[in-house]
Structures are given as structure tokens and as C-alpha cells.
PDB file of C-alpha atoms in Angstrom:
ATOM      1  CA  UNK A   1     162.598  -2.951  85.928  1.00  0.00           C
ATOM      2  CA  UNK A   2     162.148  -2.540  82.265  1.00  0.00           C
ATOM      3  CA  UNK A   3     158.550  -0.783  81.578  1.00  0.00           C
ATOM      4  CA  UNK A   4     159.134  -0.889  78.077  1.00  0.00           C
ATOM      5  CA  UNK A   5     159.766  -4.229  76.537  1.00  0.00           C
ATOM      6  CA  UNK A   6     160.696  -4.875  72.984  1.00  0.00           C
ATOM      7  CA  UNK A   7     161.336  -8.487  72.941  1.00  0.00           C
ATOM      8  CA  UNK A   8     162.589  -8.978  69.598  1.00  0.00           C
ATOM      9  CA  UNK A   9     166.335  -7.968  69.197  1.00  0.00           C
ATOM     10  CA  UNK A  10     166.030  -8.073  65.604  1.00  0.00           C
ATOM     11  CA  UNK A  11     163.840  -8.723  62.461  1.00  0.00           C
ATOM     12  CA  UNK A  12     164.332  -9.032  58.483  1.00  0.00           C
ATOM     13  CA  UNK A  13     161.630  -8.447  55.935  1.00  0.00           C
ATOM     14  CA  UNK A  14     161.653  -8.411  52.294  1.00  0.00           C
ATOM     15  CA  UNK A  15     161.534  -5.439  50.140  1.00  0.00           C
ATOM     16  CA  UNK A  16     157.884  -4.238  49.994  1.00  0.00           C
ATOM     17  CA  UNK A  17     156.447  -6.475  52.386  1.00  0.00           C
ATOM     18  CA  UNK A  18     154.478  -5.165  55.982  1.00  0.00           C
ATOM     19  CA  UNK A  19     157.266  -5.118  58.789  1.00  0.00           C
ATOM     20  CA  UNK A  20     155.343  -4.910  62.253  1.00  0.00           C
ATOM     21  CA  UNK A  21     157.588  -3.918  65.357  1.00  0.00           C
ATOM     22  CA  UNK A  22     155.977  -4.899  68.892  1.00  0.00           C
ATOM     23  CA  UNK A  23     156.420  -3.342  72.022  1.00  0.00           C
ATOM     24  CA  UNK A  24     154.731  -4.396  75.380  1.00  0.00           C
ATOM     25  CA  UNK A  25     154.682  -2.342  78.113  1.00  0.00           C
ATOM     26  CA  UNK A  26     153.662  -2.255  82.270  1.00  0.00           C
ATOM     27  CA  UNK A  27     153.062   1.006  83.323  1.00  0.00           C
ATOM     28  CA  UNK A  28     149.494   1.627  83.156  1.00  0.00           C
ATOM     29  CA  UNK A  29     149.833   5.388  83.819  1.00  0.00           C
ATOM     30  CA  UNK A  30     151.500   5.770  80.215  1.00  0.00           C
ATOM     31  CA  UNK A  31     149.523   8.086  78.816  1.00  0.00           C
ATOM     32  CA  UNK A  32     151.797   8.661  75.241  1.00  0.00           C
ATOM     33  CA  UNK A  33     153.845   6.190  73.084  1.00  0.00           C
ATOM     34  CA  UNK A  34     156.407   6.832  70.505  1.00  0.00           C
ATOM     35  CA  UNK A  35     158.889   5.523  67.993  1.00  0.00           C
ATOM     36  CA  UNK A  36     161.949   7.052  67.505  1.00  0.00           C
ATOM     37  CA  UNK A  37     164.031   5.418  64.298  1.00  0.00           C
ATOM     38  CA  UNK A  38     168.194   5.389  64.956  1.00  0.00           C
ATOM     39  CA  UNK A  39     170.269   5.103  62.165  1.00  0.00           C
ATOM     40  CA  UNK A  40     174.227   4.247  62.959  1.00  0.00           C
ATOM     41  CA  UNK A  41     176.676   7.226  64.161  1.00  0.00           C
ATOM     42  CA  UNK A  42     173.288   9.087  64.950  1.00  0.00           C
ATOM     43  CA  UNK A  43     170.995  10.295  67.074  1.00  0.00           C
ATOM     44  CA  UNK A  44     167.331   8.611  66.846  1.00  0.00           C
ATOM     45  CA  UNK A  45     164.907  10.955  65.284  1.00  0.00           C
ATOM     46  CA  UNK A  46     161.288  10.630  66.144  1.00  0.00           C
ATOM     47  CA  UNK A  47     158.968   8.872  63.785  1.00  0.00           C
ATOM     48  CA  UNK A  48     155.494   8.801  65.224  1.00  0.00           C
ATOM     49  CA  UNK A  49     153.542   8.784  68.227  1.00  0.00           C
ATOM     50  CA  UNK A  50     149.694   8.318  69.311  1.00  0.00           C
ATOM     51  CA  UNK A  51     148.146   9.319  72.659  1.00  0.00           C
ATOM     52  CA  UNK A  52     146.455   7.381  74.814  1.00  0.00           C
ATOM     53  CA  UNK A  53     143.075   8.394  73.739  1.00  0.00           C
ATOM     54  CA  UNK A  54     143.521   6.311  70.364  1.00  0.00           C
ATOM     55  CA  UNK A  55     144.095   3.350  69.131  1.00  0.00           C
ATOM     56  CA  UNK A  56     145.102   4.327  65.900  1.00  0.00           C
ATOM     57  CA  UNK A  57     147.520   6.877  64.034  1.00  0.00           C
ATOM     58  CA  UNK A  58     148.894   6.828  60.922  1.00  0.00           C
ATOM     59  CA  UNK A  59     151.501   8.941  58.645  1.00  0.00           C
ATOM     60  CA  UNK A  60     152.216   7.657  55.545  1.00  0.00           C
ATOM     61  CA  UNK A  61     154.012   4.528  54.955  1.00  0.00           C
ATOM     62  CA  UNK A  62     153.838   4.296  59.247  1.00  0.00           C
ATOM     63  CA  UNK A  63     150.686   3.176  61.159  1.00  0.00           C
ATOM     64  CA  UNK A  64     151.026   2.902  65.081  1.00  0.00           C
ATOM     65  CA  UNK A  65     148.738   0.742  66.971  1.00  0.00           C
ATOM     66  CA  UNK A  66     147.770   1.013  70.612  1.00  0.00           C
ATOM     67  CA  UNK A  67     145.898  -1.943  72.441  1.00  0.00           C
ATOM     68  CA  UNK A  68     145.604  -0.339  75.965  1.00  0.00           C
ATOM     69  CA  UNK A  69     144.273  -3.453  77.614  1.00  0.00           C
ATOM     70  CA  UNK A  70     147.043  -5.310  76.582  1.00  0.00           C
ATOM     71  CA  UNK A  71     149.605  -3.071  77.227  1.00  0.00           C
ATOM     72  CA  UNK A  72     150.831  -3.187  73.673  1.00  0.00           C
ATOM     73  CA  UNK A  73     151.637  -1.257  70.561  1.00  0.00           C
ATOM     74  CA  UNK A  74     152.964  -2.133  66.932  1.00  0.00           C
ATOM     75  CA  UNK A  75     154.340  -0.315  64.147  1.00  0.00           C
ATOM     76  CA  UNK A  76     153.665  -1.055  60.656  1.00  0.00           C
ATOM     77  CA  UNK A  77     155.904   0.121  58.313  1.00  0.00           C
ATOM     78  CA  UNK A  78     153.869  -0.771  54.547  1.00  0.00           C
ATOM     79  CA  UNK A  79     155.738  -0.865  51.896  1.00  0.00           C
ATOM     80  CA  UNK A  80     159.243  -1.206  53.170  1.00  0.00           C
ATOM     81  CA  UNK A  81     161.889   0.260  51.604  1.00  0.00           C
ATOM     82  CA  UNK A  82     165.972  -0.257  52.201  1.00  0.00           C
ATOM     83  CA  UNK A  83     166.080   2.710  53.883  1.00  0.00           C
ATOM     84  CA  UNK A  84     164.101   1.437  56.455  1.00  0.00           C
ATOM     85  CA  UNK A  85     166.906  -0.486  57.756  1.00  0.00           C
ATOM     86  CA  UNK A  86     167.915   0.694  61.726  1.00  0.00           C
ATOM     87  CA  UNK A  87     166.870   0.282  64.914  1.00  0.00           C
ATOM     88  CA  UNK A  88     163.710   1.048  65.941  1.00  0.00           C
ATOM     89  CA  UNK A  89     162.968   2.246  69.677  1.00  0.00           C
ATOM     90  CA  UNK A  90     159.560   2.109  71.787  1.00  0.00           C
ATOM     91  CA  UNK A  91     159.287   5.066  73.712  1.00  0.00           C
ATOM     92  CA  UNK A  92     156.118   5.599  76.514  1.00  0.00           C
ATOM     93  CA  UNK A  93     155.712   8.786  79.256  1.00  0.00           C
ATOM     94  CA  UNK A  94     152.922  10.184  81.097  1.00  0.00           C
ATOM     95  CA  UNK A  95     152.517  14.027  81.135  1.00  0.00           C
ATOM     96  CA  UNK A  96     155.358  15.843  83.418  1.00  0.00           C
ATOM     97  CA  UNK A  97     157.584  12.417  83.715  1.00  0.00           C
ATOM     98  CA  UNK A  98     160.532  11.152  82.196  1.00  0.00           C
ATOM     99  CA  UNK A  99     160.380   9.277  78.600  1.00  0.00           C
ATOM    100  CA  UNK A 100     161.256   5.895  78.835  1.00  0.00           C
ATOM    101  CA  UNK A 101     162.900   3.887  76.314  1.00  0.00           C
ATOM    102  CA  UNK A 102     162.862   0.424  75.233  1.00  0.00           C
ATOM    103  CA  UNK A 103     165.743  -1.976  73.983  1.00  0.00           C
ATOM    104  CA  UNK A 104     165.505  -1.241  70.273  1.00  0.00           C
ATOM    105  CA  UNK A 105     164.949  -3.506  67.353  1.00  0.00           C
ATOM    106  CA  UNK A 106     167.104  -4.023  64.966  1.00  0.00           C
ATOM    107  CA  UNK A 107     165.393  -3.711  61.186  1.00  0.00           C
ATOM    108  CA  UNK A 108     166.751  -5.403  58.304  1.00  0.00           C
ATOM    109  CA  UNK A 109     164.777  -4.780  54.708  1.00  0.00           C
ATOM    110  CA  UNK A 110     166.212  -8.019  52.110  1.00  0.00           C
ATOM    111  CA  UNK A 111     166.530  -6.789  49.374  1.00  0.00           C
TER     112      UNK A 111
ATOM    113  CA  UNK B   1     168.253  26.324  62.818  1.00  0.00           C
ATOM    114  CA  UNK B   2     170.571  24.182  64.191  1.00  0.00           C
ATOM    115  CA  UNK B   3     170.168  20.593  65.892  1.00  0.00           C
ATOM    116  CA  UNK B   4     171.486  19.550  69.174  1.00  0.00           C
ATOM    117  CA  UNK B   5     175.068  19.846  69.459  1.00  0.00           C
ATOM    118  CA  UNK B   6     177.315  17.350  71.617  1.00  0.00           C
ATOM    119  CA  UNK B   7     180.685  17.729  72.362  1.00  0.00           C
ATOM    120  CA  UNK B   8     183.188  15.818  72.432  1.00  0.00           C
ATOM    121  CA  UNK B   9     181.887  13.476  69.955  1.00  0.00           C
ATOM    122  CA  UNK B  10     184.827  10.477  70.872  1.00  0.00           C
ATOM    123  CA  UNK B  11     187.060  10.737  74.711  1.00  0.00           C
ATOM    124  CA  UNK B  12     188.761   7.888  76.053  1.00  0.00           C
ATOM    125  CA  UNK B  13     189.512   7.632  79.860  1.00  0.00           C
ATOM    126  CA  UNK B  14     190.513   5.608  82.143  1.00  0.00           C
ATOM    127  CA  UNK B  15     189.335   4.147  85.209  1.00  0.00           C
ATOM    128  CA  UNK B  16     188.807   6.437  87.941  1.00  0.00           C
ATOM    129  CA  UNK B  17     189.014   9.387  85.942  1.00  0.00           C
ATOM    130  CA  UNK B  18     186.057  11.978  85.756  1.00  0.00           C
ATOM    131  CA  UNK B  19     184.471  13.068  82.139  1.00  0.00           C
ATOM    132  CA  UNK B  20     182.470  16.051  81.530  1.00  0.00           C
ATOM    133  CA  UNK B  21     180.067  15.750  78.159  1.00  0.00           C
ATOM    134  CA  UNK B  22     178.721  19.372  76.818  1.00  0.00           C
ATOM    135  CA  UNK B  23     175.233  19.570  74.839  1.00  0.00           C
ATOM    136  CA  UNK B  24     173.755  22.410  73.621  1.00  0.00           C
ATOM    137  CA  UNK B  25     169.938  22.411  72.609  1.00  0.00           C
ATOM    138  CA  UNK B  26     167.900  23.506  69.759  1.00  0.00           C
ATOM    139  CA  UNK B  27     167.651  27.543  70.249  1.00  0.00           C
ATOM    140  CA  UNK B  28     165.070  28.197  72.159  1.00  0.00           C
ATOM    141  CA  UNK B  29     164.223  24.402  73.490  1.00  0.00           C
ATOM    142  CA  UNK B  30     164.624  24.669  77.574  1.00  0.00           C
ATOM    143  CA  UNK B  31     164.303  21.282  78.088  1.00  0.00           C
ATOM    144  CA  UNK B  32     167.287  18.645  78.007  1.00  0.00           C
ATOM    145  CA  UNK B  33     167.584  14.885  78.620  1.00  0.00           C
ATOM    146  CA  UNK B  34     170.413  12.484  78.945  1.00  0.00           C
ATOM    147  CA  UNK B  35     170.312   9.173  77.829  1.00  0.00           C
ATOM    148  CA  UNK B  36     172.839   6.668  78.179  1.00  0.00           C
ATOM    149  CA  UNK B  37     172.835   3.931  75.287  1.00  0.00           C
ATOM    150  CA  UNK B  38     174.730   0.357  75.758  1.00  0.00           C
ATOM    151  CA  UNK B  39     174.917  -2.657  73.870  1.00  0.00           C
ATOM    152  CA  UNK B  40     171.448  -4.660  74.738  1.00  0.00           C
ATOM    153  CA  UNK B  41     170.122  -1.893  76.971  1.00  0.00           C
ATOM    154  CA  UNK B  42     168.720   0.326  74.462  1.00  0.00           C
ATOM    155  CA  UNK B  43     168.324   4.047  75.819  1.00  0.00           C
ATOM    156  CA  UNK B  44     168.454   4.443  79.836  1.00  0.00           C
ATOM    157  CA  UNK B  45     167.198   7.834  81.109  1.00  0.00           C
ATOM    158  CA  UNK B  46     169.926   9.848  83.239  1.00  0.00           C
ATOM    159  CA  UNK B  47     168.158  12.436  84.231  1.00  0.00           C
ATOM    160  CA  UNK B  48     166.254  15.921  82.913  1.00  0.00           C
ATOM    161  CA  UNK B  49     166.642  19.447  83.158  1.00  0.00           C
ATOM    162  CA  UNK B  50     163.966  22.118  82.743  1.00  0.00           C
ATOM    163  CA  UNK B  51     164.546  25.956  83.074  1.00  0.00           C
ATOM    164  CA  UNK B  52     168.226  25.193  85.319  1.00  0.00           C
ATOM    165  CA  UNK B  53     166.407  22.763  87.792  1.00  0.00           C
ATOM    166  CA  UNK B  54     166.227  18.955  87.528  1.00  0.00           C
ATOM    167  CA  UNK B  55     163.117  17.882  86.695  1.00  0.00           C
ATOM    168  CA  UNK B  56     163.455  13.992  86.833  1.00  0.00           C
ATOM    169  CA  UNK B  57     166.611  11.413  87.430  1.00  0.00           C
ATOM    170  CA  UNK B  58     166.939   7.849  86.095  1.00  0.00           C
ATOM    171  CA  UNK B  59     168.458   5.090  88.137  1.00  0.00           C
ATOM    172  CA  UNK B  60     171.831   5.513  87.973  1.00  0.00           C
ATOM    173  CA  UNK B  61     174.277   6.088  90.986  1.00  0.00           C
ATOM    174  CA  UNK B  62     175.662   9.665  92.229  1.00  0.00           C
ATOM    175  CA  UNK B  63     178.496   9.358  90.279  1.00  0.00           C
ATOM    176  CA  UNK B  64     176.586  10.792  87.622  1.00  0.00           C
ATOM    177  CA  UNK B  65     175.736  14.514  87.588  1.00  0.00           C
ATOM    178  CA  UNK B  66     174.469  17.070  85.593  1.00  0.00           C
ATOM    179  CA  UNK B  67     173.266  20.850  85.654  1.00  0.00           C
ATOM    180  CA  UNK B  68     171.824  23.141  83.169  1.00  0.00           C
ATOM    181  CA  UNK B  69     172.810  27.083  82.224  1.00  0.00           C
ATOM    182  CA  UNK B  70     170.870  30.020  82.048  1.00  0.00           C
ATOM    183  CA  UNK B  71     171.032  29.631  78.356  1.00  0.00           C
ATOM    184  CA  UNK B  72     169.917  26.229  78.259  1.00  0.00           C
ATOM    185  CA  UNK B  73     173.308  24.572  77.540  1.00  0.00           C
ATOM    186  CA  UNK B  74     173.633  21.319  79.906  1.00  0.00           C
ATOM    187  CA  UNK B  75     176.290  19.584  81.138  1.00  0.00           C
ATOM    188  CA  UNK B  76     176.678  15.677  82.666  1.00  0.00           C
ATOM    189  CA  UNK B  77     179.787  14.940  84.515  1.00  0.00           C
ATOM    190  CA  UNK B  78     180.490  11.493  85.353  1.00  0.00           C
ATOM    191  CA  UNK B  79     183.216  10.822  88.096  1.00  0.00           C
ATOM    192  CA  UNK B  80     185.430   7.564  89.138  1.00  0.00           C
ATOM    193  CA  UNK B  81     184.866   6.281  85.865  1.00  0.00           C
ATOM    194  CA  UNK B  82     184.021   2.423  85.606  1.00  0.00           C
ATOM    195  CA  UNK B  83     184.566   0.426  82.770  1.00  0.00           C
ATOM    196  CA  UNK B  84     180.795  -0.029  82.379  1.00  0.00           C
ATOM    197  CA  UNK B  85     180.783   3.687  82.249  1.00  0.00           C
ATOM    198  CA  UNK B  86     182.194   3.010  78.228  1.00  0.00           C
ATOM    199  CA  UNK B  87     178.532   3.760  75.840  1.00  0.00           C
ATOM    200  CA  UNK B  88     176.977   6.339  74.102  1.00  0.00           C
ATOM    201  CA  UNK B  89     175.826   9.291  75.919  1.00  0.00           C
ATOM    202  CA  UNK B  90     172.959  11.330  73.996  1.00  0.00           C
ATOM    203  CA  UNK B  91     171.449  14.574  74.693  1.00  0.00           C
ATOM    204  CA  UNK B  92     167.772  15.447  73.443  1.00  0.00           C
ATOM    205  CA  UNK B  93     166.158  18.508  73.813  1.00  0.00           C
ATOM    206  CA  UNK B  94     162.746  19.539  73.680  1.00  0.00           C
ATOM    207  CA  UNK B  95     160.425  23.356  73.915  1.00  0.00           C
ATOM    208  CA  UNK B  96     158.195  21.458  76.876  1.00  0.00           C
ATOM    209  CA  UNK B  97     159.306  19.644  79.034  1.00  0.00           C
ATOM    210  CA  UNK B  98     159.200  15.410  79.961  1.00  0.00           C
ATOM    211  CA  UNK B  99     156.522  14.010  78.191  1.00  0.00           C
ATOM    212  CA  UNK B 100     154.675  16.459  77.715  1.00  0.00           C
ATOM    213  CA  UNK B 101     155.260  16.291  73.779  1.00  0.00           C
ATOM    214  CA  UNK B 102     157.046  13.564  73.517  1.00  0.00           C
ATOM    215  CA  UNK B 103     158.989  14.692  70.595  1.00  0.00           C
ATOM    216  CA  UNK B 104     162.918  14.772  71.847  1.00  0.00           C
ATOM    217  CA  UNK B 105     165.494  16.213  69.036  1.00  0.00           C
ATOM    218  CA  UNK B 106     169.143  14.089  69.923  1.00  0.00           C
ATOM    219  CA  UNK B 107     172.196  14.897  69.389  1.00  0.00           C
ATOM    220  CA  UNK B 108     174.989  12.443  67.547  1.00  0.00           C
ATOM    221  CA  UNK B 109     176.133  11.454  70.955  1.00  0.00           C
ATOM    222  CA  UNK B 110     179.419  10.999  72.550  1.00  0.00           C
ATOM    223  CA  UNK B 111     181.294   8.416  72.593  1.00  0.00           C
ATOM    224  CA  UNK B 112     183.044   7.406  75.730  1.00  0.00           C
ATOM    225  CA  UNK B 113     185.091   4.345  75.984  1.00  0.00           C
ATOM    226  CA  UNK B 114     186.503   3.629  79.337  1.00  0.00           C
ATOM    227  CA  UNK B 115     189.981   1.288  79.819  1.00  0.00           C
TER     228      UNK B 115
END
């Protein structure tokens, strides 16, 4: 039973260009969403997160997007830079319960 | 002040064999989490501890264990080791605890490969 869904394995953007990562999820109790960023030989590291109360939240180059009626968020990475290549993972709890993780997409920045 | 530490970072086993993986938190961080990664599965929650007591347990079976110290320091011990045991096992630790922040520090992971 996967609650959070990232459906695309992988994506490549060019240098500078918007990269948008999408994650769906079916647990309507969520109540906080993150992204964690995972380079290889790592551990992920947390990039952002947003509460339910928004729909908005943004730090820096990163802008995460909630849409609570459709059960869906989005990160926008603007400009991207090489470095931005890893694997990016979804990440929703509620207050007191686990954090679950999704699948991870893969991020490639062309140069 | 220093991250999450796992340890060992590499172990091979064998099947039926029992591991025992080591993490120790961020000073002063009483919450840990286990996460198993595998190929096309992302992260899979194990289970949490909080203050010595688990707090919350993933969906794995009871060959997987795991307890927590007085000092925070947590151990997960799996036993009768499968071959689809073989992934990355990471440890994240947090001041609160579940989601309450939502911000997890992890570890590099080890690295258990199963034959």
C-alpha cells in the first residue's frame, strides 16, 4: 500500500530550465510533506517542507506546492544547476506518526 | 557537532545468519528511525524509537528488531537473513519525535548484501 506515490522513476532537464518533481499521495490525514534530496553513498538530507495549512513555500531556488484536494505536491527547482542531479524523495506524516517515504526520482540536469 | 553515525558501513552475510547495524544520533536528538532502502522501493519505514520505547513499526516481519539505549544510541538486528534482506539500511534521527518536525538527519547507511 504505497501512500506516497512518485510515479516518475526518472527525469532530465537542461541546465537552467524549471525541473518540477510530482508526488501524489492517499492519506488524507497527512498533515506535513517534505523533500529530502539523496546524493549517491549518502544519506538524503532534507530540502524543504510545507504544512498542511499552505499551499505554498518557497526557499530559494526551491518552491513546494501543495494541492490538498488533489492529493498532490510538486517541487520546482528554478534555475537548475548540475548539482542538482540525485534523487529526489516525497516524504508525508501526520503529527505523532511515522514519516513515510516515496520511491524517489531520479534527477538528471543536461548540461 | 557531529551527524548520525552508522556502523558498519559494508557486512556481507549469508543466508540464515543474523546482522546487528549500530547508529548513533545527533547529540542530544532522542528520536531514531530506520529505513530500509531497495532498488525501486525507495525508503520503507522499519520502525521508531523515542526515549528507549518504540514509538511506531513499519510492515516488515519479526525478523526485524530493534531497541534504543539510555543514551539514545539504537540498534536493529535482523535474524535468518534472506537474500531480499541485501539493501541499504539508514538511520535518521531527530530532537521530536515522528512527524512532528519532519526534519530527519540520516546517516550514510549500511550496506548489507546477503548471499
Amino acid at each position: 500500500d504505497q501512500q506516497v506515490k512518485q510515479n516518475s522513476p526518472s527525469l532530465s532537464v537542461q541546465e537552467g530550465r524549471i525541473s518540477i518533481l510530482n508526488c501524489d499521495y492517499t492519506n488524507s490525514m497527512f498533515d506535513y510533506f517534505l523533500w529530502y534530496k539523496k546524493y549517491p553513498a549518502e544519506g538524503p538530507t532534507f530540502l524543504i517542507s510545507i504544512s498542511s495549512i499552505k499551499d505554498k513555500n518557497e526557499d530559494g531556488r526551491f518552491t513546494v506546492f501543495l494541492n490538498k484536494s488533489a492529493k498532490h505536491l510538486s517541487l520546482h527547482i528554478v534555475p537548475s544547476q548540475p548539482g542538482d542531479s540525485a534523487v529526489y524523495f516525497c516524504a508525508a506524516s501526520n503529527r505523532d506518526d511515522k514519516i513515510i517515504f516515496g520511491k524517489g526520482t531520479r534527477l538528471h540536469i543536461l548540461p | 557537532k557531529a551527524g548520525v553515525t552508522q556502523t558498519p558501513r559494508y557486512l556481507i552475510k549469508t543466508r540464515g545468519q543474523q546482522v546487528t547495524l549500530s547508529c548513533s544520533p545527533i547529540s542530544g536528538h532522542r528520536s531514531v528511525s530506520w529505513y530500509q532502502q531497495t532498488p525501486g522501493q525507495g525508503l520503507q519505514f522499519l520502525f521508531e524509537y523515542f526515549s528507549e520505547t518504540q514509538r511506531n513499526k513499519g510492515n516488515f516481519p519479526g525478523r526485524f528488531s530493534g531497541r534504543q539505549f539510555s543514551n539514545s544510541r539504537s540498534e536493529m538486528n535482523v535474524s535468518t537473513l534472506e537474500l531480499g534482506d541485501s539493501a541499504l539500511y539508514l538511520c535518521a534521527s531527530s530532537f521530536l519525535a515522528g512527524g512532528n518536525t519532519g526534519e530527519l538527519f540520516f546517516g550514510e547507511g549500511s550496506r548489507l548484501t546477503v548471499l
